[in-house]
Amino acid sequence: MEDAGSLLVIVDAANVVGSVPDGWWRDRRGAAERLRDHLAAQGVPGHDGPVEIVLVVEGAARGVEPVPGVRVAAAPGSGDDHMVALVAEAGDRPVLVVTADRELRRRVEELGAGVAGPRTVRPAPRHPGTD
């Protein structure tokens, strides 16, 4: 963890990646790595102060490595449960959880976290044949 005063941004990788039907299901790990790289390069729009970004991965995306600017947390079980635990561990630190999952949003809001949708951090959709 970084400075207790910095904003902790927890990103639901599966939910953000799954918010755009761009073929992510063919390579879940690769999609999570592209999201990680986008977060490392772009940060979190609208948050210019100190920010710690944690990308929570699960399932086939486990094994994604961290990069400078983005810590990767592999959920040992449910990604949602892991994100709730991270929020609980943050104590009084400001936390923003990026997800569209309604139940997860409800759970983390009960713990005092803010929530934002996938568009907050999602890279522009990739179009086949334009790489």
Tab-separated table of C-alpha atoms in Angstrom:
chain	number	residue	atom	x	y	z
A	1	MET	CA	0.000	0.000	0.000
A	2	GLU	CA	1.068	3.540	-0.648
A	3	ASP	CA	0.437	6.765	1.267
A	4	ALA	CA	-2.616	6.474	3.496
A	5	GLY	CA	-3.844	9.850	2.183
A	6	SER	CA	-3.746	8.878	-1.482
A	7	LEU	CA	-6.862	7.681	-3.257
A	8	LEU	CA	-7.031	3.899	-3.571
A	9	VAL	CA	-8.673	2.945	-6.867
A	10	ILE	CA	-9.751	-0.697	-7.064
A	11	VAL	CA	-10.598	-1.792	-10.598
A	12	ASP	CA	-12.802	-4.822	-11.262
A	13	ALA	CA	-10.846	-6.134	-14.251
A	14	ALA	CA	-13.414	-8.731	-15.339
A	15	ASN	CA	-16.251	-6.229	-15.212
A	16	VAL	CA	-14.408	-3.428	-16.995
A	17	VAL	CA	-12.995	-5.728	-19.688
A	18	GLY	CA	-16.384	-7.384	-20.125
A	19	SER	CA	-18.156	-4.058	-20.627
A	20	VAL	CA	-17.147	-3.942	-24.306
A	21	PRO	CA	-17.793	-6.888	-26.654
A	22	ASP	CA	-14.434	-6.630	-28.439
A	23	GLY	CA	-13.442	-10.308	-28.340
A	24	TRP	CA	-11.950	-10.193	-24.825
A	25	TRP	CA	-13.332	-13.693	-24.127
A	26	ARG	CA	-10.840	-15.223	-26.557
A	27	ASP	CA	-7.926	-14.008	-24.417
A	28	ARG	CA	-9.020	-12.951	-20.942
A	29	ARG	CA	-5.478	-12.575	-19.657
A	30	GLY	CA	-4.436	-10.488	-22.658
A	31	ALA	CA	-7.498	-8.267	-22.203
A	32	ALA	CA	-6.609	-7.734	-18.526
A	33	GLU	CA	-3.017	-6.914	-19.515
A	34	ARG	CA	-4.237	-4.321	-22.036
A	35	LEU	CA	-6.411	-2.752	-19.337
A	36	ARG	CA	-3.448	-2.770	-16.912
A	37	ASP	CA	-1.247	-1.062	-19.483
A	38	HIS	CA	-3.928	1.521	-20.229
A	39	LEU	CA	-4.288	2.287	-16.510
A	40	ALA	CA	-0.511	2.603	-16.129
A	41	ALA	CA	-0.321	5.044	-19.042
A	42	GLN	CA	-3.506	7.059	-18.453
A	43	GLY	CA	-4.168	6.805	-14.718
A	44	VAL	CA	-7.666	7.644	-13.536
A	45	PRO	CA	-9.209	10.603	-15.357
A	46	GLY	CA	-10.356	13.350	-13.016
A	47	HIS	CA	-7.997	12.304	-10.223
A	48	ASP	CA	-4.754	14.240	-10.551
A	49	GLY	CA	-3.567	13.821	-6.956
A	50	PRO	CA	-1.767	10.789	-5.594
A	51	VAL	CA	-3.553	7.617	-6.673
A	52	GLU	CA	-2.792	3.953	-6.041
A	53	ILE	CA	-4.397	1.702	-8.653
A	54	VAL	CA	-5.132	-1.939	-7.836
A	55	LEU	CA	-6.378	-4.125	-10.682
A	56	VAL	CA	-8.228	-7.150	-9.289
A	57	VAL	CA	-8.083	-10.177	-11.581
A	58	GLU	CA	-9.646	-13.606	-11.272
A	59	GLY	CA	-10.083	-16.825	-13.224
A	60	ALA	CA	-8.263	-17.002	-16.539
A	61	ALA	CA	-6.729	-13.558	-15.954
A	62	ARG	CA	-4.759	-14.713	-12.899
A	63	GLY	CA	-1.052	-14.423	-13.538
A	64	VAL	CA	-1.161	-10.887	-14.898
A	65	GLU	CA	1.961	-9.174	-13.586
A	66	PRO	CA	2.050	-5.704	-12.012
A	67	VAL	CA	3.692	-2.773	-13.776
A	68	PRO	CA	4.843	0.575	-12.404
A	69	GLY	CA	1.704	2.474	-11.447
A	70	VAL	CA	-0.621	-0.541	-11.257
A	71	ARG	CA	-0.606	-3.197	-8.577
A	72	VAL	CA	-2.305	-6.430	-9.617
A	73	ALA	CA	-4.198	-8.439	-7.019
A	74	ALA	CA	-5.191	-11.973	-8.019
A	75	ALA	CA	-8.369	-12.946	-6.194
A	76	PRO	CA	-7.914	-16.342	-4.534
A	77	GLY	CA	-11.648	-16.984	-4.977
A	78	SER	CA	-14.416	-14.537	-5.771
A	79	GLY	CA	-13.142	-11.284	-7.245
A	80	ASP	CA	-16.031	-9.412	-5.647
A	81	ASP	CA	-15.199	-10.783	-2.194
A	82	HIS	CA	-11.556	-9.829	-2.672
A	83	MET	CA	-12.450	-6.269	-3.644
A	84	VAL	CA	-14.718	-5.941	-0.606
A	85	ALA	CA	-11.846	-7.168	1.583
A	86	LEU	CA	-9.484	-4.582	0.041
A	87	VAL	CA	-11.994	-1.832	0.783
A	88	ALA	CA	-12.383	-3.048	4.362
A	89	GLU	CA	-8.583	-3.125	4.822
A	90	ALA	CA	-8.279	0.471	3.598
A	91	GLY	CA	-9.787	1.823	6.816
A	92	ASP	CA	-10.284	5.594	6.607
A	93	ARG	CA	-8.363	5.908	3.351
A	94	PRO	CA	-10.429	7.251	0.429
A	95	VAL	CA	-11.401	4.419	-1.935
A	96	LEU	CA	-12.988	4.359	-5.384
A	97	VAL	CA	-14.162	1.034	-6.815
A	98	VAL	CA	-14.594	0.849	-10.586
A	99	THR	CA	-17.290	-1.639	-11.549
A	100	ALA	CA	-20.798	-1.850	-12.995
A	101	ASP	CA	-21.726	-4.810	-10.790
A	102	ARG	CA	-24.717	-3.593	-8.752
A	103	GLU	CA	-24.268	-5.997	-5.856
A	104	LEU	CA	-20.553	-5.212	-5.566
A	105	ARG	CA	-21.323	-1.498	-5.704
A	106	ARG	CA	-23.818	-1.898	-2.864
A	107	ARG	CA	-21.346	-3.889	-0.750
A	108	VAL	CA	-18.469	-1.426	-1.089
A	109	GLU	CA	-20.671	1.640	-0.659
A	110	GLU	CA	-21.788	0.178	2.694
A	111	LEU	CA	-18.104	0.278	3.684
A	112	GLY	CA	-17.766	3.919	2.639
A	113	ALA	CA	-16.163	3.517	-0.788
A	114	GLY	CA	-17.114	5.590	-3.785
A	115	VAL	CA	-18.043	3.838	-7.017
A	116	ALA	CA	-17.617	4.600	-10.692
A	117	GLY	CA	-18.561	2.757	-13.855
A	118	PRO	CA	-16.224	1.067	-16.339
A	119	ARG	CA	-16.214	4.067	-18.692
A	120	THR	CA	-14.194	5.907	-16.062
A	121	VAL	CA	-11.093	3.873	-16.923
A	122	ARG	CA	-11.948	1.829	-20.002
A	123	PRO	CA	-9.730	2.223	-23.049
A	124	ALA	CA	-11.365	2.919	-26.384
A	125	PRO	CA	-12.669	-0.276	-28.011
A	126	ARG	CA	-10.294	-2.093	-30.310
A	127	HIS	CA	-11.587	-2.792	-33.777
A	128	PRO	CA	-10.376	-5.906	-35.612
A	129	GLY	CA	-8.054	-5.125	-38.488
A	130	THR	CA	-6.965	-1.726	-37.168
A	131	ASP	CA	-3.928	-2.879	-35.156
